[in-house]
Amino acid sequence: MTEKRWVWSEIDLGAIAHNVKTLKGRTVPGTLFMAVVKADGYGHGAVRVARAALAAGADRLGVATVDEAIELRDAGITSPIQLLSEPPDSVADIVLAHGIVPAVTTREFAGALGRAAVTRGIDARYHLKIDTGMNRIGVPAEDAPKFAAMLSEFPGLSLEGTFTHFATADVPGDWDVARQLKRFNDALAGMRSERVDPGIVHAANSPATILVPEAHFDMVRCGIAIYGLHPAPSTYEEIDLKPALAVKARATLVKRIGIGEGVSYGLTWQAGAQTTIATLPLGYADGVHRALSGRMQVLLAGRRCSQVGRICMDQLMIEIPRGVEASRGDEFVLVGAQGGERIALDELAELAGTINYELSCSLGRRIARRYIEGSDY
Ligand SMILES: *Cc1c(COP(=O)(O)O)cnc(C)c1O
């Protein structure tokens, strides 16, 4: 492969397969598994991740936007694809044209979807989203039975499933999870007494899949954990996940600078002695948050080296420790393992004051991906 740029990510599809199988292994046989590949597969590349996850046993895919679903369909993926939220009324027909299963949370969208389905002469499958306490999207739990009964009268609609989403599933033993579960179970019972079959019932994101077995119902929806990233420190000891993502770069320049010389915009970092500085050709436009300036480390020859000065849009500088040799073209690791050392995405997230979810999404943006095929799927 021609290197157009000395920056790349490596995505281990075998790790994705391992994680899907490991997560599935925590559910009782027959439980469906949705691989959530929104945000371009959390920055790993939605199409390749989707194929690896399906081959490893995922039953369907979850996305956030209609365009994300269409990208998967255009790549030839035929599995069920669900939209995890409700799109605008105006795309109802496009949703049907691509065989996308949307969430329904309002009467308005339900009407638009039903009308589009009648025009096409089909029934539109949808999942009813119930808000059990997160207060983000969904029909309020108390209203869900009556709402579901009303939708069952709409022509062109077919309820395939019913779901909710937890606000605090990463906190073991959390009381709010129990409260959301109770509201959800009450709403399901209410639907059944209205003679509405809730269909495929689902609630668990990655943390609930790992920590809350009573939330598994008929299907789990795993995002972050299929990428080998932990939803929170509370799951570190609970499950063996393999991180799929590594981010690497080659030095474009290695030079010596004298004592008192500054580095990068603002010259905020100054050399305290004669120092070797390496420049790497990536920056905040690639998702290496500027907030990491002067905080993050990278690996060279299995040794940790400090990043110094402000991170620029397209470049960042590294102080080469005494005793370490560095040359133009040398491979540095920003995320991943080298020698016996490893830099986890969680380490960078912590330093940037954010979560691994946000960093993995943003790291995908401009970096060419190299996929490593797995052997076990
Ligand atoms: C993003 C999302 C998920 C996946 O969450 P993870 O914590 O990444 O596993 C599951 N369900 C819904 C509704 C989502 O929006």
Short mmCIF file of N, CA, C and O in Angstrom, two decimals, residues 151-282:
data_model
loop_
_atom_site.label_atom_id
_atom_site.label_comp_id
_atom_site.label_asym_id
_atom_site.label_seq_id
_atom_site.Cartn_x
_atom_site.Cartn_y
_atom_site.Cartn_z
N LEU A 151 -51.12 3.26 18.11
CA LEU A 151 -50.35 2.97 16.88
C LEU A 151 -50.81 1.66 16.24
O LEU A 151 -50.72 1.51 15.02
N SER A 152 -51.30 0.73 17.06
CA SER A 152 -51.71 -0.56 16.48
C SER A 152 -52.94 -0.37 15.57
O SER A 152 -53.24 -1.25 14.77
N GLU A 153 -53.60 0.77 15.71
CA GLU A 153 -54.74 1.07 14.83
C GLU A 153 -54.31 1.75 13.53
O GLU A 153 -55.10 1.87 12.60
N PHE A 154 -53.06 2.27 13.51
CA PHE A 154 -52.57 2.97 12.30
C PHE A 154 -52.39 1.98 11.16
O PHE A 154 -51.77 0.93 11.36
N PRO A 155 -52.86 2.27 9.97
CA PRO A 155 -52.58 1.37 8.84
C PRO A 155 -51.11 1.45 8.45
O PRO A 155 -50.48 2.51 8.59
N GLY A 156 -50.57 0.33 7.99
CA GLY A 156 -49.22 0.33 7.44
C GLY A 156 -48.11 0.15 8.46
O GLY A 156 -46.94 0.12 8.09
N LEU A 157 -48.45 0.02 9.74
CA LEU A 157 -47.40 -0.10 10.76
C LEU A 157 -47.41 -1.48 11.40
O LEU A 157 -48.47 -2.05 11.64
N SER A 158 -46.22 -1.99 11.69
CA SER A 158 -46.10 -3.28 12.33
C SER A 158 -45.03 -3.19 13.42
O SER A 158 -43.85 -2.96 13.12
N LEU A 159 -45.46 -3.35 14.67
CA LEU A 159 -44.54 -3.21 15.80
C LEU A 159 -43.64 -4.44 15.87
O LEU A 159 -44.11 -5.55 16.13
N GLU A 160 -42.32 -4.25 15.64
CA GLU A 160 -41.40 -5.38 15.69
C GLU A 160 -40.72 -5.51 17.05
O GLU A 160 -40.28 -6.59 17.43
N GLY A 161 -40.60 -4.39 17.77
CA GLY A 161 -39.90 -4.46 19.04
C GLY A 161 -40.17 -3.25 19.91
O GLY A 161 -40.74 -2.25 19.45
N THR A 162 -39.76 -3.36 21.17
CA THR A 162 -39.98 -2.29 22.15
C THR A 162 -38.72 -2.16 22.99
O THR A 162 -38.16 -3.17 23.41
N PHE A 163 -38.26 -0.92 23.17
CA PHE A 163 -36.99 -0.77 23.89
C PHE A 163 -36.93 0.48 24.74
O PHE A 163 -37.73 1.39 24.63
N THR A 164 -35.92 0.44 25.63
CA THR A 164 -35.60 1.62 26.43
C THR A 164 -34.08 1.71 26.55
O THR A 164 -33.35 0.88 26.01
N HIS A 165 -33.59 2.75 27.21
CA HIS A 165 -32.15 2.97 27.32
C HIS A 165 -31.83 3.46 28.73
O HIS A 165 -32.57 4.27 29.28
N PHE A 166 -30.74 2.95 29.31
CA PHE A 166 -30.38 3.28 30.70
C PHE A 166 -29.47 4.50 30.78
O PHE A 166 -28.58 4.69 29.95
N ALA A 167 -29.65 5.26 31.84
CA ALA A 167 -28.80 6.44 32.06
C ALA A 167 -27.58 6.11 32.91
O ALA A 167 -26.57 6.80 32.85
N THR A 168 -27.65 5.02 33.71
CA THR A 168 -26.60 4.79 34.72
C THR A 168 -26.18 3.33 34.79
O THR A 168 -25.77 2.86 35.85
N ALA A 169 -26.25 2.62 33.66
CA ALA A 169 -25.99 1.17 33.71
C ALA A 169 -24.54 0.84 34.05
O ALA A 169 -24.24 -0.30 34.39
N ASP A 170 -23.65 1.83 33.99
CA ASP A 170 -22.24 1.56 34.29
C ASP A 170 -21.95 1.62 35.79
O ASP A 170 -20.82 1.38 36.20
N VAL A 171 -22.96 1.94 36.59
CA VAL A 171 -22.76 2.00 38.04
C VAL A 171 -23.33 0.73 38.66
O VAL A 171 -24.55 0.54 38.66
N PRO A 172 -22.45 -0.19 39.12
CA PRO A 172 -22.95 -1.48 39.60
C PRO A 172 -23.95 -1.31 40.75
O PRO A 172 -23.73 -0.51 41.66
N GLY A 173 -25.04 -2.04 40.68
CA GLY A 173 -26.04 -2.02 41.74
C GLY A 173 -26.82 -0.72 41.85
O GLY A 173 -27.45 -0.44 42.86
N ASP A 174 -26.78 0.08 40.79
CA ASP A 174 -27.40 1.41 40.89
C ASP A 174 -28.90 1.34 41.02
O ASP A 174 -29.58 0.58 40.34
N TRP A 175 -29.44 2.17 41.90
CA TRP A 175 -30.87 2.17 42.17
C TRP A 175 -31.66 2.72 40.99
O TRP A 175 -32.78 2.28 40.74
N ASP A 176 -31.10 3.65 40.25
CA ASP A 176 -31.82 4.21 39.10
C ASP A 176 -32.01 3.18 38.00
O ASP A 176 -33.00 3.23 37.27
N VAL A 177 -31.05 2.26 37.85
CA VAL A 177 -31.23 1.19 36.86
C VAL A 177 -32.41 0.33 37.26
O VAL A 177 -33.27 -0.01 36.44
N ALA A 178 -32.49 -0.01 38.55
CA ALA A 178 -33.61 -0.82 39.04
C ALA A 178 -34.93 -0.07 38.80
O ALA A 178 -35.93 -0.66 38.40
N ARG A 179 -34.92 1.22 39.01
CA ARG A 179 -36.14 2.01 38.82
C ARG A 179 -36.54 2.04 37.35
O ARG A 179 -37.71 1.88 36.99
N GLN A 180 -35.55 2.23 36.46
CA GLN A 180 -35.85 2.23 35.02
C GLN A 180 -36.38 0.86 34.58
O GLN A 180 -37.31 0.76 33.78
N LEU A 181 -35.75 -0.22 35.11
CA LEU A 181 -36.19 -1.57 34.76
C LEU A 181 -37.63 -1.79 35.20
O LEU A 181 -38.43 -2.39 34.46
N LYS A 182 -37.97 -1.33 36.41
CA LYS A 182 -39.34 -1.51 36.91
C LYS A 182 -40.33 -0.77 36.01
O LYS A 182 -41.35 -1.33 35.61
N ARG A 183 -40.01 0.46 35.68
CA ARG A 183 -40.91 1.22 34.80
C ARG A 183 -41.06 0.54 33.44
O ARG A 183 -42.15 0.53 32.87
N PHE A 184 -39.97 0.00 32.94
CA PHE A 184 -40.00 -0.67 31.64
C PHE A 184 -40.89 -1.91 31.72
O PHE A 184 -41.78 -2.10 30.88
N ASN A 185 -40.67 -2.74 32.75
CA ASN A 185 -41.49 -3.95 32.91
C ASN A 185 -42.96 -3.61 33.09
O ASN A 185 -43.83 -4.29 32.54
N ASP A 186 -43.24 -2.53 33.83
CA ASP A 186 -44.64 -2.11 34.02
C ASP A 186 -45.25 -1.68 32.68
O ASP A 186 -46.40 -2.00 32.38
N ALA A 187 -44.46 -0.95 31.88
CA ALA A 187 -44.97 -0.49 30.59
C ALA A 187 -45.23 -1.68 29.66
O ALA A 187 -46.24 -1.73 28.95
N LEU A 188 -44.34 -2.68 29.70
CA LEU A 188 -44.54 -3.88 28.87
C LEU A 188 -45.81 -4.61 29.29
O LEU A 188 -46.61 -5.04 28.44
N ALA A 189 -45.99 -4.72 30.60
CA ALA A 189 -47.21 -5.39 31.11
C ALA A 189 -48.45 -4.60 30.68
O ALA A 189 -49.46 -5.18 30.27
N GLY A 190 -48.35 -3.28 30.75
CA GLY A 190 -49.46 -2.43 30.32
C GLY A 190 -49.78 -2.61 28.85
O GLY A 190 -50.94 -2.64 28.44
N MET A 191 -48.72 -2.74 28.03
CA MET A 191 -48.95 -2.97 26.60
C MET A 191 -49.68 -4.29 26.38
O MET A 191 -50.63 -4.38 25.60
N ARG A 192 -49.21 -5.31 27.11
CA ARG A 192 -49.84 -6.64 26.93
C ARG A 192 -51.30 -6.59 27.36
O ARG A 192 -52.15 -7.21 26.72
N SER A 193 -51.60 -5.81 28.42
CA SER A 193 -53.02 -5.79 28.80
C SER A 193 -53.85 -4.94 27.84
O SER A 193 -55.07 -5.05 27.81
N GLU A 194 -53.18 -4.13 27.03
CA GLU A 194 -53.88 -3.45 25.92
C GLU A 194 -53.92 -4.34 24.68
O GLU A 194 -54.26 -3.86 23.58
N ARG A 195 -53.48 -5.58 24.84
CA ARG A 195 -53.42 -6.55 23.74
C ARG A 195 -52.43 -6.16 22.65
O ARG A 195 -52.65 -6.42 21.46
N VAL A 196 -51.37 -5.48 23.04
CA VAL A 196 -50.30 -5.18 22.09
C VAL A 196 -49.11 -6.06 22.45
O VAL A 196 -48.66 -6.06 23.60
N ASP A 197 -48.61 -6.82 21.48
CA ASP A 197 -47.42 -7.66 21.71
C ASP A 197 -46.19 -6.78 21.53
O ASP A 197 -45.97 -6.26 20.43
N PRO A 198 -45.36 -6.59 22.58
CA PRO A 198 -44.20 -5.69 22.45
C PRO A 198 -43.13 -6.20 21.47
O PRO A 198 -42.22 -5.46 21.11
N GLY A 199 -43.21 -7.45 21.06
CA GLY A 199 -42.23 -7.99 20.11
C GLY A 199 -40.87 -8.19 20.76
O GLY A 199 -40.78 -8.62 21.92
N ILE A 200 -39.83 -7.87 20.02
CA ILE A 200 -38.46 -8.02 20.53
C ILE A 200 -38.22 -6.95 21.59
O ILE A 200 -38.20 -5.76 21.28
N VAL A 201 -38.03 -7.38 22.83
CA VAL A 201 -37.83 -6.43 23.93
C VAL A 201 -36.33 -6.26 24.17
O VAL A 201 -35.60 -7.25 24.25
N HIS A 202 -35.88 -5.00 24.25
CA HIS A 202 -34.44 -4.78 24.47
C HIS A 202 -34.17 -3.51 25.25
O HIS A 202 -34.93 -2.54 25.16
N ALA A 203 -33.08 -3.55 26.03
CA ALA A 203 -32.76 -2.41 26.90
C ALA A 203 -31.25 -2.23 27.10
O ALA A 203 -30.81 -1.12 27.35
N ALA A 204 -30.48 -3.32 26.98
CA ALA A 204 -29.10 -3.29 27.47
C ALA A 204 -28.12 -2.72 26.45
O ALA A 204 -27.97 -3.25 25.35
N ASN A 205 -27.42 -1.66 26.82
CA ASN A 205 -26.23 -1.19 26.11
C ASN A 205 -25.03 -2.00 26.62
O ASN A 205 -25.22 -2.97 27.38
N SER A 206 -23.81 -1.63 26.27
CA SER A 206 -22.65 -2.44 26.72
C SER A 206 -22.59 -2.59 28.24
O SER A 206 -22.47 -3.72 28.73
N PRO A 207 -22.66 -1.49 29.00
CA PRO A 207 -22.52 -1.71 30.46
C PRO A 207 -23.62 -2.59 31.02
O PRO A 207 -23.36 -3.44 31.89
N ALA A 208 -24.86 -2.47 30.54
CA ALA A 208 -25.93 -3.32 31.07
C ALA A 208 -25.75 -4.76 30.60
O ALA A 208 -26.08 -5.69 31.33
N THR A 209 -25.21 -4.96 29.39
CA THR A 209 -24.95 -6.32 28.92
C THR A 209 -23.94 -6.99 29.84
O THR A 209 -24.06 -8.17 30.17
N ILE A 210 -22.94 -6.21 30.30
CA ILE A 210 -21.89 -6.78 31.14
C ILE A 210 -22.34 -6.89 32.60
O ILE A 210 -22.05 -7.87 33.27
N LEU A 211 -23.07 -5.89 33.08
CA LEU A 211 -23.31 -5.80 34.53
C LEU A 211 -24.73 -6.12 34.98
O LEU A 211 -24.95 -6.35 36.17
N VAL A 212 -25.72 -6.09 34.07
CA VAL A 212 -27.12 -6.21 34.50
C VAL A 212 -27.86 -7.29 33.70
O VAL A 212 -28.62 -7.00 32.78
N PRO A 213 -27.64 -8.58 34.05
CA PRO A 213 -28.25 -9.67 33.26
C PRO A 213 -29.77 -9.57 33.18
O PRO A 213 -30.35 -9.95 32.16
N GLU A 214 -30.42 -9.04 34.21
CA GLU A 214 -31.89 -8.97 34.18
C GLU A 214 -32.38 -7.94 33.18
O GLU A 214 -33.58 -7.83 32.93
N ALA A 215 -31.45 -7.20 32.55
CA ALA A 215 -31.84 -6.23 31.52
C ALA A 215 -31.63 -6.77 30.10
O ALA A 215 -31.79 -6.05 29.13
N HIS A 216 -31.25 -8.07 29.97
CA HIS A 216 -30.94 -8.57 28.63
C HIS A 216 -32.18 -8.76 27.75
O HIS A 216 -32.10 -8.59 26.53
N PHE A 217 -33.30 -9.18 28.35
CA PHE A 217 -34.54 -9.43 27.61
C PHE A 217 -34.28 -10.26 26.34
O PHE A 217 -33.56 -11.25 26.41
N ASP A 218 -34.80 -9.83 25.18
CA ASP A 218 -34.68 -10.63 23.95
C ASP A 218 -33.48 -10.25 23.10
O ASP A 218 -33.13 -10.94 22.15
N MET A 219 -32.86 -9.09 23.41
CA MET A 219 -31.74 -8.61 22.58
C MET A 219 -30.90 -7.64 23.40
O MET A 219 -31.43 -6.88 24.20
N VAL A 220 -29.57 -7.69 23.18
CA VAL A 220 -28.70 -6.66 23.77
C VAL A 220 -28.14 -5.80 22.63
O VAL A 220 -28.06 -6.24 21.48
N ARG A 221 -27.81 -4.55 22.97
CA ARG A 221 -27.30 -3.59 21.97
C ARG A 221 -25.92 -3.13 22.42
O ARG A 221 -25.80 -2.29 23.32
N CYS A 222 -24.89 -3.69 21.81
CA CYS A 222 -23.54 -3.35 22.27
C CYS A 222 -22.80 -2.48 21.26
O CYS A 222 -22.68 -2.83 20.08
N GLY A 223 -22.28 -1.37 21.73
CA GLY A 223 -21.45 -0.49 20.95
C GLY A 223 -20.03 -0.56 21.46
O GLY A 223 -19.24 -1.42 21.04
N ILE A 224 -19.70 0.28 22.40
CA ILE A 224 -18.32 0.48 22.84
C ILE A 224 -17.57 -0.83 23.10
O ILE A 224 -16.40 -0.97 22.74
N ALA A 225 -18.24 -1.81 23.69
CA ALA A 225 -17.54 -3.03 24.09
C ALA A 225 -17.14 -3.90 22.90
O ALA A 225 -16.16 -4.65 22.97
N ILE A 226 -17.85 -3.80 21.75
CA ILE A 226 -17.42 -4.62 20.61
C ILE A 226 -16.09 -4.10 20.05
O ILE A 226 -15.36 -4.83 19.39
N TYR A 227 -15.79 -2.85 20.36
CA TYR A 227 -14.50 -2.27 19.93
C TYR A 227 -13.38 -2.59 20.92
O TYR A 227 -12.26 -2.15 20.76
N GLY A 228 -13.76 -3.30 21.98
CA GLY A 228 -12.77 -3.69 22.99
C GLY A 228 -12.49 -2.60 24.00
O GLY A 228 -11.49 -2.66 24.71
N LEU A 229 -13.39 -1.62 24.05
CA LEU A 229 -13.23 -0.52 25.00
C LEU A 229 -14.24 -0.72 26.13
O LEU A 229 -15.37 -1.13 25.88
N HIS A 230 -13.83 -0.41 27.33
CA HIS A 230 -14.72 -0.58 28.48
C HIS A 230 -15.63 0.63 28.62
O HIS A 230 -15.16 1.77 28.52
N PRO A 231 -16.93 0.37 28.87
CA PRO A 231 -17.85 1.50 29.03
C PRO A 231 -17.50 2.35 30.25
O PRO A 231 -17.80 3.54 30.27
N ALA A 232 -16.88 1.75 31.22
CA ALA A 232 -16.49 2.47 32.44
C ALA A 232 -15.50 1.60 33.20
O ALA A 232 -15.43 0.39 32.96
N PRO A 233 -14.74 2.18 34.14
CA PRO A 233 -13.80 1.35 34.91
C PRO A 233 -14.50 0.20 35.65
O PRO A 233 -13.88 -0.81 35.93
N SER A 234 -15.81 0.33 35.90
CA SER A 234 -16.53 -0.71 36.64
C SER A 234 -16.57 -2.04 35.90
O SER A 234 -16.90 -3.06 36.49
N THR A 235 -16.25 -2.07 34.61
CA THR A 235 -16.29 -3.35 33.89
C THR A 235 -14.90 -3.95 33.63
O THR A 235 -14.80 -5.04 33.09
N TYR A 236 -13.83 -3.23 34.04
CA TYR A 236 -12.46 -3.72 33.77
C TYR A 236 -12.27 -5.16 34.21
O TYR A 236 -11.69 -5.99 33.51
N GLU A 237 -12.74 -5.47 35.43
CA GLU A 237 -12.49 -6.80 36.00
C GLU A 237 -13.56 -7.81 35.61
O GLU A 237 -13.47 -8.97 35.96
N GLU A 238 -14.58 -7.35 34.90
CA GLU A 238 -15.74 -8.19 34.64
C GLU A 238 -15.63 -8.99 33.35
O GLU A 238 -16.27 -10.01 33.20
N ILE A 239 -14.89 -8.47 32.38
CA ILE A 239 -14.94 -9.09 31.05
C ILE A 239 -13.61 -8.86 30.34
O ILE A 239 -12.97 -7.82 30.53
N ASP A 240 -13.23 -9.86 29.54
CA ASP A 240 -11.96 -9.77 28.81
C ASP A 240 -12.24 -9.23 27.40
O ASP A 240 -12.70 -9.95 26.53
N LEU A 241 -11.99 -7.94 27.21
CA LEU A 241 -12.20 -7.30 25.91
C LEU A 241 -10.85 -7.01 25.27
O LEU A 241 -9.88 -6.71 25.98
N LYS A 242 -10.80 -7.11 23.95
CA LYS A 242 -9.54 -6.80 23.23
C LYS A 242 -9.71 -5.52 22.46
O LYS A 242 -10.53 -5.46 21.54
N PRO A 243 -8.94 -4.48 22.77
CA PRO A 243 -9.07 -3.23 22.00
C PRO A 243 -8.71 -3.46 20.54
O PRO A 243 -7.70 -4.12 20.23
N ALA A 244 -9.54 -2.94 19.64
CA ALA A 244 -9.34 -3.18 18.21
C ALA A 244 -8.49 -2.08 17.57
O ALA A 244 -7.91 -2.29 16.51
N LEU A 245 -8.42 -0.92 18.19
CA LEU A 245 -7.84 0.26 17.53
C LEU A 245 -6.40 0.55 17.99
O LEU A 245 -6.12 0.56 19.19
N ALA A 246 -5.53 0.79 17.02
CA ALA A 246 -4.21 1.36 17.31
C ALA A 246 -4.03 2.57 16.39
O ALA A 246 -4.57 2.59 15.28
N VAL A 247 -3.33 3.58 16.86
CA VAL A 247 -3.04 4.76 16.05
C VAL A 247 -1.53 4.96 16.02
O VAL A 247 -0.89 4.99 17.08
N LYS A 248 -0.98 5.06 14.82
CA LYS A 248 0.47 5.11 14.66
C LYS A 248 0.88 6.23 13.72
O LYS A 248 0.09 6.66 12.88
N ALA A 249 2.11 6.69 13.87
CA ALA A 249 2.62 7.75 12.98
C ALA A 249 4.13 7.60 12.87
O ALA A 249 4.78 7.02 13.74
N ARG A 250 4.67 8.14 11.79
CA ARG A 250 6.12 8.18 11.63
C ARG A 250 6.61 9.61 11.79
O ARG A 250 5.92 10.56 11.36
N ALA A 251 7.80 9.75 12.36
CA ALA A 251 8.38 11.08 12.52
C ALA A 251 8.72 11.65 11.15
O ALA A 251 9.31 10.98 10.30
N THR A 252 8.31 12.90 10.94
CA THR A 252 8.66 13.56 9.68
C THR A 252 9.93 14.40 9.82
O THR A 252 10.53 14.77 8.83
N LEU A 253 10.29 14.69 11.05
CA LEU A 253 11.50 15.47 11.30
C LEU A 253 12.00 15.15 12.70
O LEU A 253 11.21 15.04 13.63
N VAL A 254 13.31 14.96 12.82
CA VAL A 254 13.92 14.79 14.14
C VAL A 254 15.07 15.78 14.21
O VAL A 254 15.90 15.84 13.29
N LYS A 255 15.09 16.63 15.26
CA LYS A 255 16.16 17.63 15.33
C LYS A 255 16.56 17.90 16.77
O LYS A 255 15.82 17.58 17.71
N ARG A 256 17.73 18.48 16.95
CA ARG A 256 18.20 18.89 18.28
C ARG A 256 17.86 20.36 18.46
O ARG A 256 18.02 21.17 17.54
N ILE A 257 17.39 20.73 19.65
CA ILE A 257 17.23 22.16 19.94
C ILE A 257 18.00 22.49 21.20
O ILE A 257 18.24 21.64 22.05
N GLY A 258 18.35 23.77 21.31
CA GLY A 258 19.21 24.19 22.42
C GLY A 258 18.42 24.58 23.66
O GLY A 258 17.19 24.76 23.60
N ILE A 259 19.08 24.72 24.75
CA ILE A 259 18.46 25.12 26.02
C ILE A 259 17.73 26.46 25.83
O ILE A 259 18.24 27.36 25.17
N GLY A 260 16.49 26.53 26.33
CA GLY A 260 15.72 27.77 26.25
C GLY A 260 14.92 27.92 24.97
O GLY A 260 14.08 28.82 24.88
N GLU A 261 15.13 27.04 23.99
CA GLU A 261 14.34 27.11 22.76
C GLU A 261 12.91 26.65 23.04
O GLU A 261 12.69 25.67 23.75
N GLY A 262 11.94 27.35 22.44
CA GLY A 262 10.53 26.98 22.63
C GLY A 262 10.04 26.07 21.52
O GLY A 262 10.66 25.98 20.46
N VAL A 263 8.90 25.42 21.75
CA VAL A 263 8.32 24.51 20.76
C VAL A 263 6.83 24.81 20.58
O VAL A 263 6.11 24.95 21.57
N SER A 264 6.41 24.91 19.36
CA SER A 264 5.01 25.06 18.92
C SER A 264 4.43 26.43 19.26
O SER A 264 5.07 27.28 19.87
N TYR A 265 3.16 26.63 18.81
CA TYR A 265 2.48 27.93 18.98
C TYR A 265 2.58 28.42 20.42
O TYR A 265 2.37 27.65 21.37
N GLY A 266 2.89 29.68 20.57
CA GLY A 266 2.99 30.28 21.90
C GLY A 266 4.30 29.98 22.60
O GLY A 266 4.58 30.56 23.65
N LEU A 267 5.09 29.07 22.01
CA LEU A 267 6.35 28.65 22.62
C LEU A 267 6.17 28.35 24.10
O LEU A 267 6.98 28.71 24.94
N THR A 268 5.05 27.68 24.42
CA THR A 268 4.69 27.47 25.83
C THR A 268 5.60 26.45 26.52
O THR A 268 5.67 26.41 27.73
N TRP A 269 6.27 25.61 25.73
CA TRP A 269 7.21 24.65 26.32
C TRP A 269 8.61 25.03 25.88
O TRP A 269 8.83 25.33 24.70
N GLN A 270 9.54 25.08 26.83
CA GLN A 270 10.92 25.40 26.47
C GLN A 270 11.86 24.30 26.94
O GLN A 270 11.65 23.72 28.01
N ALA A 271 12.84 24.04 26.12
CA ALA A 271 13.81 23.00 26.46
C ALA A 271 14.65 23.44 27.66
O ALA A 271 15.19 24.54 27.67
N GLY A 272 14.75 22.56 28.64
CA GLY A 272 15.56 22.85 29.82
C GLY A 272 17.02 22.47 29.61
O GLY A 272 17.88 22.77 30.43
N ALA A 273 17.28 21.79 28.51
CA ALA A 273 18.63 21.35 28.17
C ALA A 273 18.63 21.07 26.67
O ALA A 273 17.57 21.13 26.04
N GLN A 274 19.75 20.76 26.12
CA GLN A 274 19.79 20.29 24.73
C GLN A 274 18.85 19.11 24.62
O GLN A 274 18.92 18.18 25.43
N THR A 275 17.92 19.15 23.65
CA THR A 275 16.86 18.14 23.59
C THR A 275 16.63 17.71 22.15
O THR A 275 16.74 18.53 21.24
N THR A 276 16.30 16.44 21.97
CA THR A 276 15.88 15.97 20.64
C THR A 276 14.37 16.03 20.55
O THR A 276 13.66 15.54 21.44
N ILE A 277 13.89 16.65 19.48
CA ILE A 277 12.44 16.81 19.26
C ILE A 277 12.07 16.10 17.95
O ILE A 277 12.72 16.30 16.93
N ALA A 278 11.03 15.28 18.03
CA ALA A 278 10.50 14.64 16.82
C ALA A 278 9.13 15.24 16.52
O ALA A 278 8.35 15.52 17.42
N THR A 279 8.88 15.45 15.22
CA THR A 279 7.58 15.98 14.79
C THR A 279 6.76 14.83 14.18
O THR A 279 7.27 14.10 13.33
N LEU A 280 5.52 14.68 14.63
CA LEU A 280 4.61 13.69 14.05
C LEU A 280 3.53 14.42 13.27
O LEU A 280 3.01 15.44 13.73
N PRO A 281 3.16 13.89 12.08
CA PRO A 281 2.28 14.65 11.19
C PRO A 281 0.79 14.41 11.44
O PRO A 281 0.04 14.10 10.52
N LEU A 282 0.36 14.55 12.70
CA LEU A 282 -1.09 14.53 12.98
C LEU A 282 -1.38 15.46 14.14
O LEU A 282 -0.47 15.84 14.88
#
